[in-house]
mmCIF file of C-alpha atoms in Angstrom:
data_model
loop_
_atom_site.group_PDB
_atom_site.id
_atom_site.type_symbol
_atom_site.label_atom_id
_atom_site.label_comp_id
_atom_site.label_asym_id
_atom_site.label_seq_id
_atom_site.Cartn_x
_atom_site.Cartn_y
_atom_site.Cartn_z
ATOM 1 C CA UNK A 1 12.411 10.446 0.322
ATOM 2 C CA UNK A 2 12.692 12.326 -2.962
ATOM 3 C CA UNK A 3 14.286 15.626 -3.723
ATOM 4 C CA UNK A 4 13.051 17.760 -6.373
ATOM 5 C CA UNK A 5 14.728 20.969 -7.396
ATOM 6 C CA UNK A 6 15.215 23.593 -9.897
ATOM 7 C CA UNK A 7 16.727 26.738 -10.016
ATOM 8 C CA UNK A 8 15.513 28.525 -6.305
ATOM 9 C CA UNK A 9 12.932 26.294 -5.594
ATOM 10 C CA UNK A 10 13.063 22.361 -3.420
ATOM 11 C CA UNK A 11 10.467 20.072 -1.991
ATOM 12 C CA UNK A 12 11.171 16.745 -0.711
ATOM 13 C CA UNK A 13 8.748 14.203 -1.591
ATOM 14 C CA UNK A 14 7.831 10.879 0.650
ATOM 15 C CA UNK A 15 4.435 8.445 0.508
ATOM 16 C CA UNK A 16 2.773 11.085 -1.076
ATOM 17 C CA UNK A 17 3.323 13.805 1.108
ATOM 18 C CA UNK A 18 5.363 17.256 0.017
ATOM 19 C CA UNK A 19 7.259 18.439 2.313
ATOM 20 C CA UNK A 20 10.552 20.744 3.251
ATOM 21 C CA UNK A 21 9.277 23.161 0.531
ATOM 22 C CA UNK A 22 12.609 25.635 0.106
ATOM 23 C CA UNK A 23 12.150 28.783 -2.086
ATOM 24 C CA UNK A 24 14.900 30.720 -2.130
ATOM 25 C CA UNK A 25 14.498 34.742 -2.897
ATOM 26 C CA UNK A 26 15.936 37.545 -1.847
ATOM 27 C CA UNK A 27 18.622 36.148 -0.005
ATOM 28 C CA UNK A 28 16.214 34.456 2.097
ATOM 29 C CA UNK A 29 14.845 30.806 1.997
ATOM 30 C CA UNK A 30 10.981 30.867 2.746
ATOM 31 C CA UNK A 31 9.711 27.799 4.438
ATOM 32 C CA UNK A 32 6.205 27.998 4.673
ATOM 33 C CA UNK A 33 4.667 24.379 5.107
ATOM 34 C CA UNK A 34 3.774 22.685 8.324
ATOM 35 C CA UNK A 35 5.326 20.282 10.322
ATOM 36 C CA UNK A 36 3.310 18.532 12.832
ATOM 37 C CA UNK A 37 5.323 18.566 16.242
ATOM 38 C CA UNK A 38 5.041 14.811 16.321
ATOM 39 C CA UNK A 39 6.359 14.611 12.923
ATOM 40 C CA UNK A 40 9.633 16.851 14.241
ATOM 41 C CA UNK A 41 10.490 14.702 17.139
ATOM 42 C CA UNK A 42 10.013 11.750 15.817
ATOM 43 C CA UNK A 43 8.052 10.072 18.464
ATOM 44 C CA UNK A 44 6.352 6.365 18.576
ATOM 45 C CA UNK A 45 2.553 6.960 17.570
ATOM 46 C CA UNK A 46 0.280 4.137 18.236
ATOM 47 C CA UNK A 47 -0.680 1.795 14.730
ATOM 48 C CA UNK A 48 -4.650 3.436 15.643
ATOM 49 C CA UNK A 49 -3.194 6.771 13.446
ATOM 50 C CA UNK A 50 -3.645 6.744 9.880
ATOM 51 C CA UNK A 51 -0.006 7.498 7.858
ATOM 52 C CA UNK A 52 -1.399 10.256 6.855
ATOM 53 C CA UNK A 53 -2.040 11.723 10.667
ATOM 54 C CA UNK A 54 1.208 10.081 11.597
ATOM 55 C CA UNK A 55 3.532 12.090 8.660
ATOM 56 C CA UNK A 56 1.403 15.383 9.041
ATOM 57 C CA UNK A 57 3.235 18.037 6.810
ATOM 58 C CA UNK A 58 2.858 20.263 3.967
ATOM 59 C CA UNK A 59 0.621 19.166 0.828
ATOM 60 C CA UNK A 60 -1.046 15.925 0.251
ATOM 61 C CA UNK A 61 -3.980 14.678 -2.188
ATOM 62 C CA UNK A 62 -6.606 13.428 -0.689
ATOM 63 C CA UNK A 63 -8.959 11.135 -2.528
ATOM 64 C CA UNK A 64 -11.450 10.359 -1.030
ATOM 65 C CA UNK A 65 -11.156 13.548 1.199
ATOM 66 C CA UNK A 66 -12.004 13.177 5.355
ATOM 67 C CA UNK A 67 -13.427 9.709 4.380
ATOM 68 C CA UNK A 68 -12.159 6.517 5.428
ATOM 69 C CA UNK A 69 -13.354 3.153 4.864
ATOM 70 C CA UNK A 70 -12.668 -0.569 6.444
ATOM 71 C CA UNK A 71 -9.931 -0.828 4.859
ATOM 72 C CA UNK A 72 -9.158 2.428 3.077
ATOM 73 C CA UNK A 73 -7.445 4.876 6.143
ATOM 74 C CA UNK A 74 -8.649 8.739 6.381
ATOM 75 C CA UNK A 75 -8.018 10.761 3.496
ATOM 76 C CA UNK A 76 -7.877 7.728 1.089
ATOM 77 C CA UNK A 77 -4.415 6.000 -0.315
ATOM 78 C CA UNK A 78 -3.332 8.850 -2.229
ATOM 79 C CA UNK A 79 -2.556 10.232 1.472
ATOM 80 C CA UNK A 80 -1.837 6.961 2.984
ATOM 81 C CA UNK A 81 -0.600 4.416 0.199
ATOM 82 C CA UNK A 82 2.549 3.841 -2.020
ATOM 83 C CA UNK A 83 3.743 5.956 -4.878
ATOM 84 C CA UNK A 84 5.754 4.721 -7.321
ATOM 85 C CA UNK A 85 8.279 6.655 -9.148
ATOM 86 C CA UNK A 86 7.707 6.142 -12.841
ATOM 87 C CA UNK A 87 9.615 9.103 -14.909
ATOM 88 C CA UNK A 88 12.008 12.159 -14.891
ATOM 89 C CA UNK A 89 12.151 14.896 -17.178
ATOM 90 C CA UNK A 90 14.399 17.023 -17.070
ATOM 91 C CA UNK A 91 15.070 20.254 -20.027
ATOM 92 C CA UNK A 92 16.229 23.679 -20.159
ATOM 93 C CA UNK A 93 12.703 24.564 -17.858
ATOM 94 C CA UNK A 94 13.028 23.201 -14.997
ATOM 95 C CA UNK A 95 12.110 19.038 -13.835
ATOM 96 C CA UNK A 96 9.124 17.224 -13.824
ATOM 97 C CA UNK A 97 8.070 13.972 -11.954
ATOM 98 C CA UNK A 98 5.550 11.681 -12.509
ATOM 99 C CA UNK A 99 4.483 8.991 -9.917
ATOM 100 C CA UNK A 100 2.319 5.669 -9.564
ATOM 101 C CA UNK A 101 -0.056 5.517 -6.933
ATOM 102 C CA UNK A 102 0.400 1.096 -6.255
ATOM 103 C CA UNK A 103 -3.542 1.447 -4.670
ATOM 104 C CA UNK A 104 -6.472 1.699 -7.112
ATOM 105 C CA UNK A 105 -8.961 4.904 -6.140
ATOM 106 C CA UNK A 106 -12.363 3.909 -6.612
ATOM 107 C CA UNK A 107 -11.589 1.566 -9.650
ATOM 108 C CA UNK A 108 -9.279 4.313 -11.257
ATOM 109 C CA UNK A 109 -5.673 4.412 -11.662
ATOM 110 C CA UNK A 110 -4.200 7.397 -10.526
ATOM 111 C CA UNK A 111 -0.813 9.319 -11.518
ATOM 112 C CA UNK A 112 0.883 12.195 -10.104
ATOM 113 C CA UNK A 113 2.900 14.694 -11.784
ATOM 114 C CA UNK A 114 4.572 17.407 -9.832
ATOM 115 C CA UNK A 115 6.892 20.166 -11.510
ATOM 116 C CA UNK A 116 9.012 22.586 -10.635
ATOM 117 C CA UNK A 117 10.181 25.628 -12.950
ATOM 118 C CA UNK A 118 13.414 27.326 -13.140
ATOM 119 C CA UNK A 119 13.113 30.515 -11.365
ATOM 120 C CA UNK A 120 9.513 30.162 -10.664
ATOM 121 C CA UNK A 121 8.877 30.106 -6.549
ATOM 122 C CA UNK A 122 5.844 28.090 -7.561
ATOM 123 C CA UNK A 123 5.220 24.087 -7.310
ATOM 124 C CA UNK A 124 2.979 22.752 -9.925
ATOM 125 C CA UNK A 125 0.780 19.741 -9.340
ATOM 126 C CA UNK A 126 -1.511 17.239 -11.577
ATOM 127 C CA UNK A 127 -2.994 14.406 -10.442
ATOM 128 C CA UNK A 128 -4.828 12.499 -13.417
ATOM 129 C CA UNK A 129 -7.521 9.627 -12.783
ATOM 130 C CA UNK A 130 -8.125 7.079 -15.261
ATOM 131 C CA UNK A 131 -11.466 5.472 -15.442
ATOM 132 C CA UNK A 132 -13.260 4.931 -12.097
ATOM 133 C CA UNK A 133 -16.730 4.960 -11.205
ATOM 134 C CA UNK A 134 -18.970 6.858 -9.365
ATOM 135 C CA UNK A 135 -18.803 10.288 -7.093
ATOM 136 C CA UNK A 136 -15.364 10.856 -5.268
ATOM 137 C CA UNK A 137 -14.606 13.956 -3.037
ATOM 138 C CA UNK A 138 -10.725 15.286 -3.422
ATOM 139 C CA UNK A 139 -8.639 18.166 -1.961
ATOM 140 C CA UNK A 140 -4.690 19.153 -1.643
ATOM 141 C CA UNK A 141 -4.477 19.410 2.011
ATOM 142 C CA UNK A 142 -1.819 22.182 2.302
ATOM 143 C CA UNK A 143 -0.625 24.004 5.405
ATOM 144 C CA UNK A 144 0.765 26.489 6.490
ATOM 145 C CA UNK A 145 2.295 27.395 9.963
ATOM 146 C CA UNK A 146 1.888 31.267 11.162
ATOM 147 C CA UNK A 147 2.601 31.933 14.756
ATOM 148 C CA UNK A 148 2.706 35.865 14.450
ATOM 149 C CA UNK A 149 -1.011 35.605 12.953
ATOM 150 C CA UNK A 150 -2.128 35.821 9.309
ATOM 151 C CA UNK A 151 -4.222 37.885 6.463
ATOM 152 C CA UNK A 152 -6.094 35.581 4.751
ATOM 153 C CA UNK A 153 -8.029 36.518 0.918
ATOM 154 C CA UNK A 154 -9.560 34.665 -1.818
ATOM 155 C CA UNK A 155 -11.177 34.385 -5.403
ATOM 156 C CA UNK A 156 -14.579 35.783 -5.136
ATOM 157 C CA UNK A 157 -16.999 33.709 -3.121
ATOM 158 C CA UNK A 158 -20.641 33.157 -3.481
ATOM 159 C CA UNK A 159 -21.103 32.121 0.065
ATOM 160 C CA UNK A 160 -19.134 30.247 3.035
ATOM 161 C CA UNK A 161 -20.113 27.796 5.778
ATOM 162 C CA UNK A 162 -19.341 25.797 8.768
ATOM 163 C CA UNK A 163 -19.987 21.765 8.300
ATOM 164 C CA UNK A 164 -23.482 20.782 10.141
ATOM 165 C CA UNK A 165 -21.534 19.627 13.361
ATOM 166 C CA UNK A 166 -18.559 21.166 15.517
ATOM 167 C CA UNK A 167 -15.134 19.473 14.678
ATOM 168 C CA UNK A 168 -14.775 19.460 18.873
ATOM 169 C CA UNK A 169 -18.113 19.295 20.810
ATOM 170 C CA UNK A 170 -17.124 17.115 23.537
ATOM 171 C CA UNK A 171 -15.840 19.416 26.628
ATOM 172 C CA UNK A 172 -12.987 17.010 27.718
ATOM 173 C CA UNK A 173 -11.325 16.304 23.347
ATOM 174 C CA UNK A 174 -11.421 19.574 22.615
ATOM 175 C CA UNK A 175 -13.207 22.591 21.689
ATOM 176 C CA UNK A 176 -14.974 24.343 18.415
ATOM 177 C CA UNK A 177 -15.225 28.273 18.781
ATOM 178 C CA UNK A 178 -17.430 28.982 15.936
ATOM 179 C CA UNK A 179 -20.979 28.505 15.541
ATOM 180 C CA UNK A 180 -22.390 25.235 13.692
ATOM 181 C CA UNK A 181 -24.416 25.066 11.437
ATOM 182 C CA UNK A 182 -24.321 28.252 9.710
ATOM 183 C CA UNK A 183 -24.189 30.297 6.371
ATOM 184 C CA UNK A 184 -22.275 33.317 5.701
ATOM 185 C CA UNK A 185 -21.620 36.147 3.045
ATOM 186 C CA UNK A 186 -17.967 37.341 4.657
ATOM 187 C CA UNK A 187 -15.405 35.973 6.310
ATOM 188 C CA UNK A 188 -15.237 39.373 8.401
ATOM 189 C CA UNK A 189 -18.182 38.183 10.510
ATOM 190 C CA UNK A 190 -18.862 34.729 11.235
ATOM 191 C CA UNK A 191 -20.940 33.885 14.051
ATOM 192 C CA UNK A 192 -19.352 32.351 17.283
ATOM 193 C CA UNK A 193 -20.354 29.609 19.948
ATOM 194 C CA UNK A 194 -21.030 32.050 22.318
ATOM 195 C CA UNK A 195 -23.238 34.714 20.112
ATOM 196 C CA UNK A 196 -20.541 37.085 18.871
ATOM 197 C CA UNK A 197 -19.018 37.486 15.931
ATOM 198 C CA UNK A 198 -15.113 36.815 14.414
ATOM 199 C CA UNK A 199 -13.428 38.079 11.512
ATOM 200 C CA UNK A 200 -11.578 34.751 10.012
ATOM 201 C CA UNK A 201 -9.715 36.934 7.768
ATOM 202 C CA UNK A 202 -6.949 37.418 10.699
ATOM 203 C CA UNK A 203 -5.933 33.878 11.749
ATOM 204 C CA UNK A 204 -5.321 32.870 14.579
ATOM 205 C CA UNK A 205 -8.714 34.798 15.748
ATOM 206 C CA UNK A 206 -8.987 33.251 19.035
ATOM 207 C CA UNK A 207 -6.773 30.370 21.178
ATOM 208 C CA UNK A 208 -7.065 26.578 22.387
ATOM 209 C CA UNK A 209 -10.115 26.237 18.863
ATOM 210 C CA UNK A 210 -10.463 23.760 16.136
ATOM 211 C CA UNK A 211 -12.518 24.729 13.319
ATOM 212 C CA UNK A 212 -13.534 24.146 10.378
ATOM 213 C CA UNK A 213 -15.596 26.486 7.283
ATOM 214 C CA UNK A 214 -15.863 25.921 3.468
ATOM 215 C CA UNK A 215 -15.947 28.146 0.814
ATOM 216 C CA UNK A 216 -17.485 27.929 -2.337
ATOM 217 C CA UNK A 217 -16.824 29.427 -5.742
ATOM 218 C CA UNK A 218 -19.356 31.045 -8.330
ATOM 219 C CA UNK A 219 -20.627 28.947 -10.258
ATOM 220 C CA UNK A 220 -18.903 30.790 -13.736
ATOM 221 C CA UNK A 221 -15.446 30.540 -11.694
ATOM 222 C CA UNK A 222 -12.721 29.029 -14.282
ATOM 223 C CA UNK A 223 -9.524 29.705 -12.223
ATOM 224 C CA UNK A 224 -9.716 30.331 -8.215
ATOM 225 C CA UNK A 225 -7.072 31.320 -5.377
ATOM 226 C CA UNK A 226 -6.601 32.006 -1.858
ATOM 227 C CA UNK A 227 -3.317 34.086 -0.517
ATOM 228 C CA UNK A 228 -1.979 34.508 3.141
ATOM 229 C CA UNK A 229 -0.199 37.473 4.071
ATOM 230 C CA UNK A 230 2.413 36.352 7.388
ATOM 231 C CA UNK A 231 4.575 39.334 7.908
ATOM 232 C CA UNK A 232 6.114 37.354 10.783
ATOM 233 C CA UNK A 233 6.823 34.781 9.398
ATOM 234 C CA UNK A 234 8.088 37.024 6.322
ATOM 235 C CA UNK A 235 6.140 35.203 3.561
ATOM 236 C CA UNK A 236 3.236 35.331 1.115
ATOM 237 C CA UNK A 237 1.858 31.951 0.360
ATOM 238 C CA UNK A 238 -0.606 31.784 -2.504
ATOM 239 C CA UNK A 239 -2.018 29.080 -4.445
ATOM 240 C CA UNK A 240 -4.291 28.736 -7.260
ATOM 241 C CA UNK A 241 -6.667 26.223 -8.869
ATOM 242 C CA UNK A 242 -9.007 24.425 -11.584
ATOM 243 C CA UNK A 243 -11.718 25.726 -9.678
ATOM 244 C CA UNK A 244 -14.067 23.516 -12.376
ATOM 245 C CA UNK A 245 -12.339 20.527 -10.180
ATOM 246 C CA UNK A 246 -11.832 22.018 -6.953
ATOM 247 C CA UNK A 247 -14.704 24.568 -6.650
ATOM 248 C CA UNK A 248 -14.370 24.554 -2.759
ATOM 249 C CA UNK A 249 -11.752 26.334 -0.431
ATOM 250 C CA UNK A 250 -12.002 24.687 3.384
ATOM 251 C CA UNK A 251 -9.967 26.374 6.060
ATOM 252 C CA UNK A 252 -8.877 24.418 8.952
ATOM 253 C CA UNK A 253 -8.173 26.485 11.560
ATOM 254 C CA UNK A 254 -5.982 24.156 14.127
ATOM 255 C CA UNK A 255 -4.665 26.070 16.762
ATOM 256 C CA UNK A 256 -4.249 23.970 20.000
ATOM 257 C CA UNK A 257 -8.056 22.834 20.065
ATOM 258 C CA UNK A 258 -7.614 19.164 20.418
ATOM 259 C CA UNK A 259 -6.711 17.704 23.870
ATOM 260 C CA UNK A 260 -6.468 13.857 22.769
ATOM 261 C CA UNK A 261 -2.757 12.465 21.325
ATOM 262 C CA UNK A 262 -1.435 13.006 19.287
ATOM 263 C CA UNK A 263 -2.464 16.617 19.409
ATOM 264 C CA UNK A 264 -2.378 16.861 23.348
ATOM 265 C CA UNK A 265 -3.036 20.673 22.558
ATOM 266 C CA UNK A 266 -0.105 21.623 21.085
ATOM 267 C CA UNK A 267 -0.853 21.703 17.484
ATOM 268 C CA UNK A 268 -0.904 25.060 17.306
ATOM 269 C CA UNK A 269 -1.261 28.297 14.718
ATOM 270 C CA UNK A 270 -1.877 25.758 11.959
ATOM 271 C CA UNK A 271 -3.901 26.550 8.919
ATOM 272 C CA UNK A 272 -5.152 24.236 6.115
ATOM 273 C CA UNK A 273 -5.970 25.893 2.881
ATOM 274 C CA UNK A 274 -7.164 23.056 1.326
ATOM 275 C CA UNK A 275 -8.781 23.113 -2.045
ATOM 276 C CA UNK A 276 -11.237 20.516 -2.457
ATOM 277 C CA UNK A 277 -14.168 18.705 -4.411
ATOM 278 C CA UNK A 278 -16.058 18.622 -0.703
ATOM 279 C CA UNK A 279 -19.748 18.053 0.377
ATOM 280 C CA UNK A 280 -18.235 18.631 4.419
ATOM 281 C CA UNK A 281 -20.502 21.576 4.624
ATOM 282 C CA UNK A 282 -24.064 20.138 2.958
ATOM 283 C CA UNK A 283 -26.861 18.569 4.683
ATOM 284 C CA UNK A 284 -27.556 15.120 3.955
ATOM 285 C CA UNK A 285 -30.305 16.677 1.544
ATOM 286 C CA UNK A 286 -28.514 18.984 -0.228
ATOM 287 C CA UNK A 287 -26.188 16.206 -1.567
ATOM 288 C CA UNK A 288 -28.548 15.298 -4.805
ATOM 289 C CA UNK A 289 -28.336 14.875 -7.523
ATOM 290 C CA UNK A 290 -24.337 16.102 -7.929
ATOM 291 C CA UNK A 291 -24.338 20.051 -7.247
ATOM 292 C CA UNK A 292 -25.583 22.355 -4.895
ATOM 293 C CA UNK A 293 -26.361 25.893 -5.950
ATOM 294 C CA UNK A 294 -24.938 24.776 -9.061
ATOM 295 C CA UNK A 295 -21.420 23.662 -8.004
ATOM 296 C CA UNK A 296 -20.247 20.437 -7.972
ATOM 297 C CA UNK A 297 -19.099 18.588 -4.544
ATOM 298 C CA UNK A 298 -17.517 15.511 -5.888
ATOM 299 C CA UNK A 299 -15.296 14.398 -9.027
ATOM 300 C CA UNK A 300 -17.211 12.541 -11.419
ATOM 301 C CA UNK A 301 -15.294 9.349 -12.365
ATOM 302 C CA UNK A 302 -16.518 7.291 -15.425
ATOM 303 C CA UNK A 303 -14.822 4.382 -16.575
ATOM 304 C CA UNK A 304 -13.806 5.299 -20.065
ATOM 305 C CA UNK A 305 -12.730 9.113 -19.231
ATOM 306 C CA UNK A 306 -9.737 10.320 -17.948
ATOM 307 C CA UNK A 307 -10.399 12.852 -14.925
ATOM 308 C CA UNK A 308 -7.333 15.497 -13.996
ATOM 309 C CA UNK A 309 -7.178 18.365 -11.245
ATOM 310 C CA UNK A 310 -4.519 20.980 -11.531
ATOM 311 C CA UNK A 311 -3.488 22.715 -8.361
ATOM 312 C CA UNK A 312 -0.110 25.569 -7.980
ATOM 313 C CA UNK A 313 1.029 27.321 -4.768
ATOM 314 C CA UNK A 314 4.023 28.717 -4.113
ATOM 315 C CA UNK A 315 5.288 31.880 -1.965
ATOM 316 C CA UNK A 316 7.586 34.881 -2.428
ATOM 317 C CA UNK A 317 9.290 37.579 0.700
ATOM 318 C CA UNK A 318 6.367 39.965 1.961
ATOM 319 C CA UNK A 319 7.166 43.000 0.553
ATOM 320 C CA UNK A 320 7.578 46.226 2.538
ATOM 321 C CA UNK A 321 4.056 47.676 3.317
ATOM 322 C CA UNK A 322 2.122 44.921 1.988
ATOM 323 C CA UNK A 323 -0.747 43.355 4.484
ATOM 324 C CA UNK A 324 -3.386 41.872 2.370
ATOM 325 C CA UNK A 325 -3.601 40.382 -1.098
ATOM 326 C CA UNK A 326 -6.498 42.035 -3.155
ATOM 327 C CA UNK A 327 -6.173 40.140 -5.838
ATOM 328 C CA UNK A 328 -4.370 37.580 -8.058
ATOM 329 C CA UNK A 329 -4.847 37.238 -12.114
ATOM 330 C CA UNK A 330 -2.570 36.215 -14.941
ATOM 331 C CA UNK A 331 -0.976 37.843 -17.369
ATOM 332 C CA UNK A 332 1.512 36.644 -20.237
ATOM 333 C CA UNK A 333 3.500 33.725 -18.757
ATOM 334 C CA UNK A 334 3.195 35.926 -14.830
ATOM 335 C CA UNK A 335 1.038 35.343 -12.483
ATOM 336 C CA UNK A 336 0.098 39.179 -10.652
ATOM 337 C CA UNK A 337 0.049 39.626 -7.228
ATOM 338 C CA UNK A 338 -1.604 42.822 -5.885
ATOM 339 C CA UNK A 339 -1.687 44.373 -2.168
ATOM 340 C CA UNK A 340 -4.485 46.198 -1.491
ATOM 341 C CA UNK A 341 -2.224 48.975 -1.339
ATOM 342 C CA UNK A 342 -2.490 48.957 -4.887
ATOM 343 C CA UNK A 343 0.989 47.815 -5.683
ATOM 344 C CA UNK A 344 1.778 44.888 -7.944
ATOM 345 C CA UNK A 345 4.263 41.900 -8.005
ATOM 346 C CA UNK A 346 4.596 39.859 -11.097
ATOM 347 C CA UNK A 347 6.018 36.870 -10.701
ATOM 348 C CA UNK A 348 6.924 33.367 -13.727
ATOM 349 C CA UNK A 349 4.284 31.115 -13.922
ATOM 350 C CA UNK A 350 3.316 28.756 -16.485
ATOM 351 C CA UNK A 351 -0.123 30.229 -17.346
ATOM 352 C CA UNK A 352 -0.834 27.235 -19.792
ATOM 353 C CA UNK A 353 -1.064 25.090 -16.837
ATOM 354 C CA UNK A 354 -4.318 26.410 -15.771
ATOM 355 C CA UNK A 355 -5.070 26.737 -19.500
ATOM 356 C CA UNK A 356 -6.809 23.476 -20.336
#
């Protein structure tokens, strides 16, 4: 395993996986990745579990995301493959890496650059494709774990949706609480299973469920982001996005749903914010001819172009009185948190980064 530091902030990075994410602030250290309880006791899983499922923690690319193929395991080998340490840089800023993926993604090479600031509680990620052919779905499949519960916000929206089937339909695997298929304007009412409603902008919102809904930018969206207010857990995790790239938002809601290993129900008050290039929630119709309601679902790789996605999150100490974030924007090399309170937080960012 890697480690990669600067000045307050750590990650450790292993087979493409960040993980052990350390920002210190405050006097505190804020720890807000995920560690699958599998992956902290370091049990035998059997060969049948993809790497990926097998290291579950933190942030990983996924390319092509919740696919698989014969020989290509869940998530694609960006998730599951071998990375390849290829330079340091190191200056007055902070420290940059940039890594190798040894597997080829649909024809294209891939590199991954990941760098962290002095003084900025943020972790900055590119991955770059070169050349490549044909449609590819992506996401950074980051998560958090919030056992005292959760505000969740976001970049304006024009829609959400669940995916046309439950994640859990069979009785004795698991179970699925909301409704599937379905559309919806906001998060504060999203139909149920059994005919009521839920407001997914408190997670958990109900026990022993694993769901799934995607989100879906505007169609003008330049820059998006989604925030998660856990006062329990004494953080406020925040990430933001290319949303030209990654114009979808999916929330996995995992929170003891699953009966079958290696979940045995106990995979529990975990949330993916993943941000993704993702057709999970489209009919088999609505999947021509690249874009529906004029977003795109997929990457588009050629094999003379060169193809990047830029993704940040980071988190900072909840401060006193906050609950929900209203808003993010950027300002002059800060990126502005605000409560809905009305107070503000500005924090270092590298606003060029999202610039391009």
């Amino acid at each position: 395993m890697d480690i990669i530091s600067s000045a307050g902030i750590s990650i450790g990075f292993d087979r493409g996986i960040i993980h052990d994410l350390a920002i210190e602030a405050s006097g505190k250290t804020l720890r807000p990745l995920h560690r699958a309880p599998w992956v902290v006791s370091g049990e035998a899983l059997p060969d049948s579990i993809a790497p990926a499922e097998r290291r579950l923690a933190g942030d990983f690319f996924c390319a092509p995301f919740a696919q698989s193929a014969p020989r290509v395991p869940i998530h694609g080998w960006p998730a599951n493959g071998t990375w390849q340490r290829a330079e340091t840089m190191e200056d007055a800023g902070g420290t940059s890496v940039v890594y190798e993926l040894r597997e080829s993604v649909s024809g294209a090479k891939l590199t991954k650059k990941i760098a962290l600031r002095h003084g900025h509680p943020v972790v900055y990620q590119t991955h770059v494709f070169e050349g490549g052919q044909g449609s590819l779905p992506v996401a950074h499949h980051a998560m958090l774990h919030v056992p005292g519960g959760a505000r969740l916000s976001f970049s304006p929206k024009q829609h959400g949706r669940t995916p046309p089937e439950a994640l859990e339909s069979d009785p004795a695997r698991g179970r699925s609480a909301l409704a599937y298929p379905q559309r919806f304007a906001d998060l504060s009412k999203v139909r149920t299973a059994d005919g009521g409603d839920a407001d997914l902008r408190s997670y958990p919102f109900d026990t022993g469920h694993e769901d799934l809904v995607v989100l879906t930018e505007r169609p003008e969206a330049r820059i998006g982001w989604s925030a998660a207010v856990a006062p329990a857990q004494g953080f406020i995790f925040f990430a933001l996005k290319d949303a030209r790239a990654l114009p979808q938002t999916v929330l996995w809601m995992s929170n003891g749903g699953r009966c079958y290993a290696p979940w045995n129900s106990r995979h529990i008050a975990v949330l993916g914010i993943e941000e993704a290039a993702t057709a999970l929630h489209l009919a088999p119709e609505e999947m021509r001819p690249g874009k529906a309601n004029g977003v795109p679902f997929a990457l588009h790789l050629e094999p003379a172009r060169t193809t990047a996605v830029r993704y940040a999150f980071g988190a900072v100490p909840v401060p006193p009185g906050w609950s929900e974030i209203a808003n993010i924007r950027l300002g002059e090399d800060v990126v502005v948190l605000a409560d809905r309170s009305g107070s503000e937080q500005s924090l270092p960012f590298d606003t060029g980064f999202l610039a391009d």
